[in-house]
Short mmCIF file of C-alpha atoms in Angstrom, two decimals:
data_model
loop_
_atom_site.label_atom_id
_atom_site.label_comp_id
_atom_site.label_asym_id
_atom_site.label_seq_id
_atom_site.Cartn_x
_atom_site.Cartn_y
_atom_site.Cartn_z
CA MET A 14 146.90 75.41 96.00
CA THR A 15 145.27 72.56 94.20
CA MET A 16 141.56 71.79 94.36
CA GLN A 17 142.28 68.54 96.44
CA SER A 18 144.68 70.23 98.82
CA ALA A 19 142.19 73.10 99.43
CA ILE A 20 139.47 70.53 100.00
CA ASP A 21 141.65 68.60 102.43
CA ALA A 22 142.76 71.68 104.37
CA TRP A 23 139.20 72.81 104.83
CA ARG A 24 138.05 69.44 106.09
CA GLU A 25 141.10 68.95 108.41
CA ARG A 26 140.52 72.24 109.99
CA ILE A 27 136.98 71.60 110.83
CA ILE A 28 137.64 67.98 111.92
CA ALA A 29 140.42 69.29 114.22
CA HIS A 30 138.10 71.85 115.79
CA ASP A 31 135.20 69.17 116.30
CA ARG A 32 137.77 66.72 117.78
CA GLU A 33 138.62 69.35 120.39
CA ALA A 34 134.98 69.97 121.00
CA ALA A 35 134.48 66.25 121.64
CA THR A 36 137.45 65.98 123.81
CA ILE A 37 135.87 68.90 126.16
CA ARG A 38 132.63 67.03 126.16
CA SER A 39 134.29 63.89 127.24
CA GLY A 40 135.97 65.71 130.14
CA HIS A 41 139.51 64.88 128.89
CA ALA A 42 140.58 68.42 127.66
CA PRO A 43 143.57 70.23 129.16
CA GLY A 44 142.54 71.48 132.55
CA HIS A 45 139.70 68.85 132.81
CA ASP A 46 141.81 66.67 135.08
CA ASP A 47 140.23 68.61 137.96
CA HIS A 48 136.63 67.89 136.60
CA ASP A 49 134.56 66.05 139.24
CA ASP A 50 132.89 63.37 137.11
CA GLY A 51 134.11 63.75 133.48
CA HIS A 52 130.62 63.69 132.04
CA GLY A 53 129.95 66.25 129.26
CA HIS A 54 126.74 67.88 128.78
CA SER A 55 127.32 70.78 126.45
CA GLY A 56 126.42 69.04 123.17
CA GLY A 57 127.19 70.49 119.80
CA HIS A 58 130.05 72.71 118.85
CA VAL A 59 131.95 74.08 121.88
CA HIS A 60 133.06 77.38 120.32
CA GLY A 61 130.72 78.17 117.52
CA GLY A 62 127.42 77.34 115.75
CA HIS A 63 123.70 77.84 116.43
CA GLY A 64 124.10 76.95 120.06
CA GLY A 65 126.30 80.14 120.49
CA PHE A 66 125.55 83.53 121.77
CA SER A 67 122.54 85.31 120.77
CA TYR A 68 123.44 87.42 117.88
CA THR A 69 122.60 84.58 115.38
CA ASN A 70 118.92 83.87 116.25
CA ARG A 71 117.74 86.69 118.37
CA PRO A 72 114.47 88.40 117.23
CA ARG A 73 114.97 91.26 114.96
CA ASP A 74 112.77 93.79 113.23
CA ILE A 75 112.12 92.28 109.82
CA HIS A 76 111.71 95.82 108.38
CA ARG A 77 115.02 97.04 109.90
CA THR A 78 117.02 99.50 107.92
CA ASP A 79 120.21 99.59 109.93
CA ASP A 80 121.31 96.06 108.98
CA SER A 81 124.22 96.38 106.50
CA THR A 82 123.99 92.66 105.50
CA VAL A 83 120.33 92.87 104.78
CA ASN A 84 120.75 96.02 102.80
CA ALA A 85 123.39 94.51 100.65
CA LEU A 86 121.27 91.48 100.05
CA PHE A 87 118.37 93.62 99.03
CA ASP A 88 120.58 94.87 96.15
CA LEU A 89 120.60 91.25 94.75
CA ILE A 90 116.71 90.78 94.62
CA ASP A 91 113.68 92.39 93.29
CA ALA A 92 109.85 91.49 93.37
CA ASP A 93 110.45 88.66 90.90
CA THR A 94 113.29 87.06 92.71
CA THR A 95 113.13 83.55 94.18
CA VAL A 96 115.56 82.85 97.10
CA LEU A 97 116.80 79.69 98.53
CA ASP A 98 118.27 80.21 102.02
CA VAL A 99 120.57 77.24 102.95
CA GLY A 100 120.73 76.84 106.73
CA GLY A 101 118.40 79.85 107.36
CA GLY A 102 118.04 79.33 110.93
CA ALA A 103 115.16 81.28 112.62
CA GLY A 104 114.97 83.75 109.67
CA ARG A 105 117.44 86.37 110.20
CA PHE A 106 117.64 86.98 106.49
CA ALA A 107 114.81 85.05 105.09
CA LEU A 108 112.14 87.14 106.88
CA PRO A 109 113.30 90.56 105.70
CA LEU A 110 114.13 89.06 102.21
CA ALA A 111 110.45 87.78 102.04
CA THR A 112 109.10 91.27 102.29
CA ARG A 113 110.66 92.16 98.93
CA ALA A 114 111.24 88.74 97.09
CA LYS A 115 108.68 86.71 95.16
CA HIS A 116 109.38 83.59 97.39
CA VAL A 117 111.89 82.53 99.89
CA THR A 118 112.57 78.76 100.50
CA VAL A 119 114.51 78.01 103.75
CA VAL A 120 116.29 74.73 104.21
CA GLU A 121 116.95 74.31 108.10
CA PRO A 122 117.33 71.01 109.98
CA SER A 123 116.85 72.41 113.42
CA GLU A 124 113.19 71.94 114.66
CA GLU A 125 113.56 74.76 117.20
CA ALA A 126 114.83 77.21 114.53
CA VAL A 127 112.05 76.12 112.17
CA GLY A 128 109.46 76.79 114.84
CA MET A 129 110.74 80.36 115.52
CA LEU A 130 110.83 81.01 111.79
CA GLN A 131 107.21 79.93 111.24
CA GLU A 132 106.06 81.88 114.31
CA ARG A 133 107.72 85.07 113.15
CA ALA A 134 106.47 84.63 109.59
CA ALA A 135 102.96 84.14 110.75
CA GLU A 136 103.19 87.26 113.09
CA ALA A 137 104.52 89.33 110.11
CA GLY A 138 101.71 87.97 107.81
CA LEU A 139 104.22 86.64 105.39
CA SER A 140 102.83 83.63 103.21
CA ASN A 141 105.63 83.45 100.72
CA ILE A 142 108.15 81.36 102.80
CA THR A 143 108.46 77.61 102.49
CA VAL A 144 110.41 75.58 104.94
CA ILE A 145 112.24 72.33 104.15
CA SER A 146 113.25 70.81 107.53
CA GLU A 147 116.38 68.82 106.39
CA ARG A 148 120.01 68.96 106.09
CA TRP A 149 121.13 70.70 102.96
CA GLU A 150 123.10 67.71 101.87
CA ASP A 151 119.84 65.63 102.04
CA ALA A 152 117.35 68.20 100.79
CA ASP A 153 115.66 67.85 97.40
CA VAL A 154 114.82 71.42 96.33
CA GLU A 155 114.06 73.34 93.20
CA ALA A 156 116.49 75.85 91.68
CA ALA A 157 116.15 79.56 92.81
CA ASP A 158 117.41 82.75 91.33
CA LEU A 159 119.52 83.43 94.52
CA VAL A 160 120.98 80.82 96.66
CA LEU A 161 122.11 82.30 100.07
CA CYS A 162 124.08 80.73 102.83
CA SER A 163 125.05 82.61 105.96
CA LEU A 164 127.36 81.46 108.67
CA VAL A 165 126.97 77.80 107.86
CA LEU A 166 129.88 76.73 105.88
CA HIS A 167 132.46 76.96 108.67
CA HIS A 168 130.73 73.97 110.31
CA VAL A 169 130.80 71.82 107.02
CA PRO A 170 133.79 69.55 106.61
CA GLU A 171 132.78 68.67 102.99
CA GLY A 172 132.73 72.31 101.94
CA ALA A 173 133.31 71.76 98.35
CA ALA A 174 130.43 69.35 97.83
CA PHE A 175 128.19 71.69 99.75
CA ILE A 176 129.02 74.56 97.58
CA THR A 177 128.69 72.42 94.38
CA LYS A 178 125.04 71.59 95.29
CA MET A 179 124.45 75.34 95.90
CA GLN A 180 125.70 75.99 92.38
CA GLU A 181 123.50 73.29 90.97
CA ARG A 182 120.51 74.81 92.51
CA ALA A 183 121.30 78.54 91.75
CA SER A 184 119.80 79.71 88.42
CA GLY A 185 121.25 83.20 88.77
CA ARG A 186 123.64 84.07 91.73
CA ILE A 187 125.07 82.67 94.92
CA ALA A 188 125.71 84.76 97.95
CA ILE A 189 127.69 83.50 101.07
CA VAL A 190 127.85 85.48 104.25
CA GLU A 191 130.89 84.71 106.43
CA MET A 192 133.16 86.37 108.95
CA MET A 193 136.89 86.91 108.62
CA GLU A 194 137.10 84.92 111.73
CA ALA A 195 134.39 82.45 112.86
CA PRO A 196 131.94 83.47 115.51
CA SER A 197 133.77 81.32 117.92
CA ALA A 198 136.66 84.01 118.04
CA LEU A 199 134.66 85.79 120.79
CA GLU A 200 135.16 82.76 123.15
CA VAL A 201 138.87 82.03 122.29
CA PRO A 202 140.29 84.18 125.09
CA PHE A 203 138.10 82.35 127.82
CA TYR A 204 138.99 78.92 126.31
CA GLU A 205 142.77 79.84 126.43
CA ARG A 206 142.48 80.77 130.04
CA VAL A 207 140.41 77.85 131.08
CA PHE A 208 142.23 75.11 129.28
CA GLY A 209 145.66 76.54 128.76
CA ALA A 210 145.62 75.89 125.13
CA VAL A 211 144.86 77.67 121.82
CA PRO A 212 141.83 76.14 120.13
CA THR A 213 141.80 75.31 116.32
CA ALA A 214 139.87 78.08 114.66
CA MET A 215 137.20 77.35 112.26
CA PRO A 216 137.59 78.66 108.70
CA GLY A 217 136.58 82.12 107.88
CA VAL A 218 136.65 84.29 104.79
CA PRO A 219 140.36 83.81 103.92
CA GLU A 220 140.04 79.98 103.94
CA LEU A 221 136.73 80.06 102.12
CA LEU A 222 138.25 82.24 99.33
CA GLU A 223 141.06 79.66 98.91
CA LEU A 224 138.65 76.88 98.60
CA LEU A 225 136.51 78.79 96.07
CA TRP A 226 139.59 79.74 93.99
CA ALA A 227 140.73 76.12 93.96
CA MET A 228 137.26 75.24 92.66
CA ASN A 229 137.71 77.71 89.86
CA ILE A 230 135.16 80.16 91.29
CA HIS A 231 136.31 83.77 91.36
CA PRO A 232 133.73 85.69 93.28
CA ASP A 233 133.06 89.34 94.25
CA VAL A 234 133.74 90.18 97.83
CA THR A 235 131.90 93.03 99.54
CA MET A 236 133.26 93.82 103.00
CA LEU A 237 130.71 95.01 105.47
CA PRO A 238 131.22 97.63 108.17
CA PRO A 239 132.84 96.40 111.30
CA GLU A 240 130.68 95.48 114.26
CA THR A 241 131.57 95.41 117.96
CA PRO A 242 130.88 91.75 119.14
CA VAL A 243 128.69 91.64 122.15
CA MET A 244 128.31 88.47 124.26
CA GLY A 245 125.06 89.58 125.89
CA ARG A 246 123.54 92.02 128.43
CA ASP A 247 123.31 89.65 131.45
CA ARG A 248 126.55 88.59 132.99
CA ASN A 249 125.04 85.67 134.77
CA GLN A 250 123.70 84.39 131.47
CA ILE A 251 127.07 84.69 129.91
CA THR A 252 128.64 82.85 132.72
CA ALA A 253 126.21 80.05 132.47
CA GLN A 254 126.41 79.88 128.70
CA LEU A 255 130.37 79.56 128.84
CA ARG A 256 130.12 76.87 131.52
CA ARG A 257 127.74 74.90 129.17
CA ARG A 258 130.08 75.52 126.09
CA PHE A 259 133.22 74.44 127.91
CA ASP A 260 131.61 71.72 130.10
CA VAL A 261 132.78 73.49 133.25
CA GLU A 262 131.06 72.57 136.45
CA GLU A 263 130.64 75.12 139.35
CA ASN A 264 133.06 75.14 142.20
CA THR A 265 135.87 73.34 140.34
CA PRO A 266 139.31 74.75 139.52
CA ALA A 267 138.31 75.07 135.90
CA ASP A 268 135.38 77.15 137.03
CA SER A 269 137.61 79.36 139.12
CA ARG A 270 139.70 80.04 136.06
CA LEU A 271 136.57 80.89 133.99
CA LEU A 272 135.32 83.26 136.61
CA ALA A 273 138.76 84.96 136.83
CA ALA A 274 138.70 85.21 132.98
CA LEU A 275 135.24 86.81 133.03
CA ASP A 276 136.51 89.44 135.60
CA GLU A 277 139.59 90.04 133.43
CA LEU A 278 137.97 90.20 129.99
CA LEU A 279 134.40 91.35 130.16
CA ASP A 280 133.86 95.07 129.46
CA GLU A 281 130.31 96.49 130.14
CA THR A 282 129.07 98.86 127.41
CA PRO A 283 125.68 100.41 126.80
CA HIS A 284 125.02 97.77 124.19
CA GLY A 285 126.09 94.81 126.38
CA TYR A 286 129.25 92.98 127.42
CA THR A 287 132.16 92.98 125.04
CA VAL A 288 135.44 91.12 125.29
CA SER A 289 138.66 93.02 126.02
CA GLY A 290 141.21 92.65 123.26
CA VAL A 291 138.82 91.03 120.67
CA ALA A 292 138.90 92.96 117.42
CA PRO A 293 135.70 94.29 115.91
CA ARG A 294 133.85 91.65 113.94
CA ARG A 295 134.40 91.89 110.09
CA SER A 296 131.92 90.11 107.74
CA ALA A 297 131.78 89.78 103.86
CA ILE A 298 129.19 88.85 101.43
CA ILE A 299 130.87 86.62 98.80
CA THR A 300 128.90 86.51 95.53
CA TRP A 301 129.24 85.09 92.03
CA LYS A 302 126.90 84.48 89.07
CA THR A 303 126.27 80.89 88.00
CA SER A 304 126.38 79.69 84.36
CA LYS A 305 122.80 78.68 84.19
#
């Protein structure tokens, strides 16, 4: 695959996904002909992203020792390391990394996520975190020893340019955390039953590697232990979240299909509700050294 064809394939997949999301929000998706008013209210990506289920931004112990991703990232830093966390959200990785690194800079455009990050940093007494509240594409930041990006790239149509800027700001190493399948895979069975169609999947590790190889980047890939994907502990909250994501109003035929899908697919476990038939979530840390 040539570099241009890889760039185009990446872009086209994300644009197709986003087009489907916009169609749902407009009330014109398959199965939405029974929608009462056709006015969307979900906002953002319909099956993926920061607006998704709680595993991305829920509060976590910053000193946790059972997080395989954090432990793998710890192997890349020491007390003299500076870290640049691109799209760092509410600090899932920035906060624990700040307990061991010299300094962590987080680039994050979401005001809500920044507020959560700053609150948690203050509670932990961490003073070595700087936040730049901008999109990565617009941010003017200094280079860092380690540039980290977790679960962001599958939303970025211009992936090659995004990665190129990461390389320009990395004075030592880049680390990208991605899933084999994007987080939206958990919602796909519900989408299929509500709309009678298969959504375009956002890119995951296989597509990211194709893009990197086309850019003449040959990284190391560390597969992390599989995790059982959990939608949450409260079924009512899961139902409300999926209604928002799919722009489904209560007491409509689409809602009846969604409720039937919940009855069919949700399995209650001690850790929360899982989705029947969905494979364990596999993530990878993709790393390479820069030439600087």
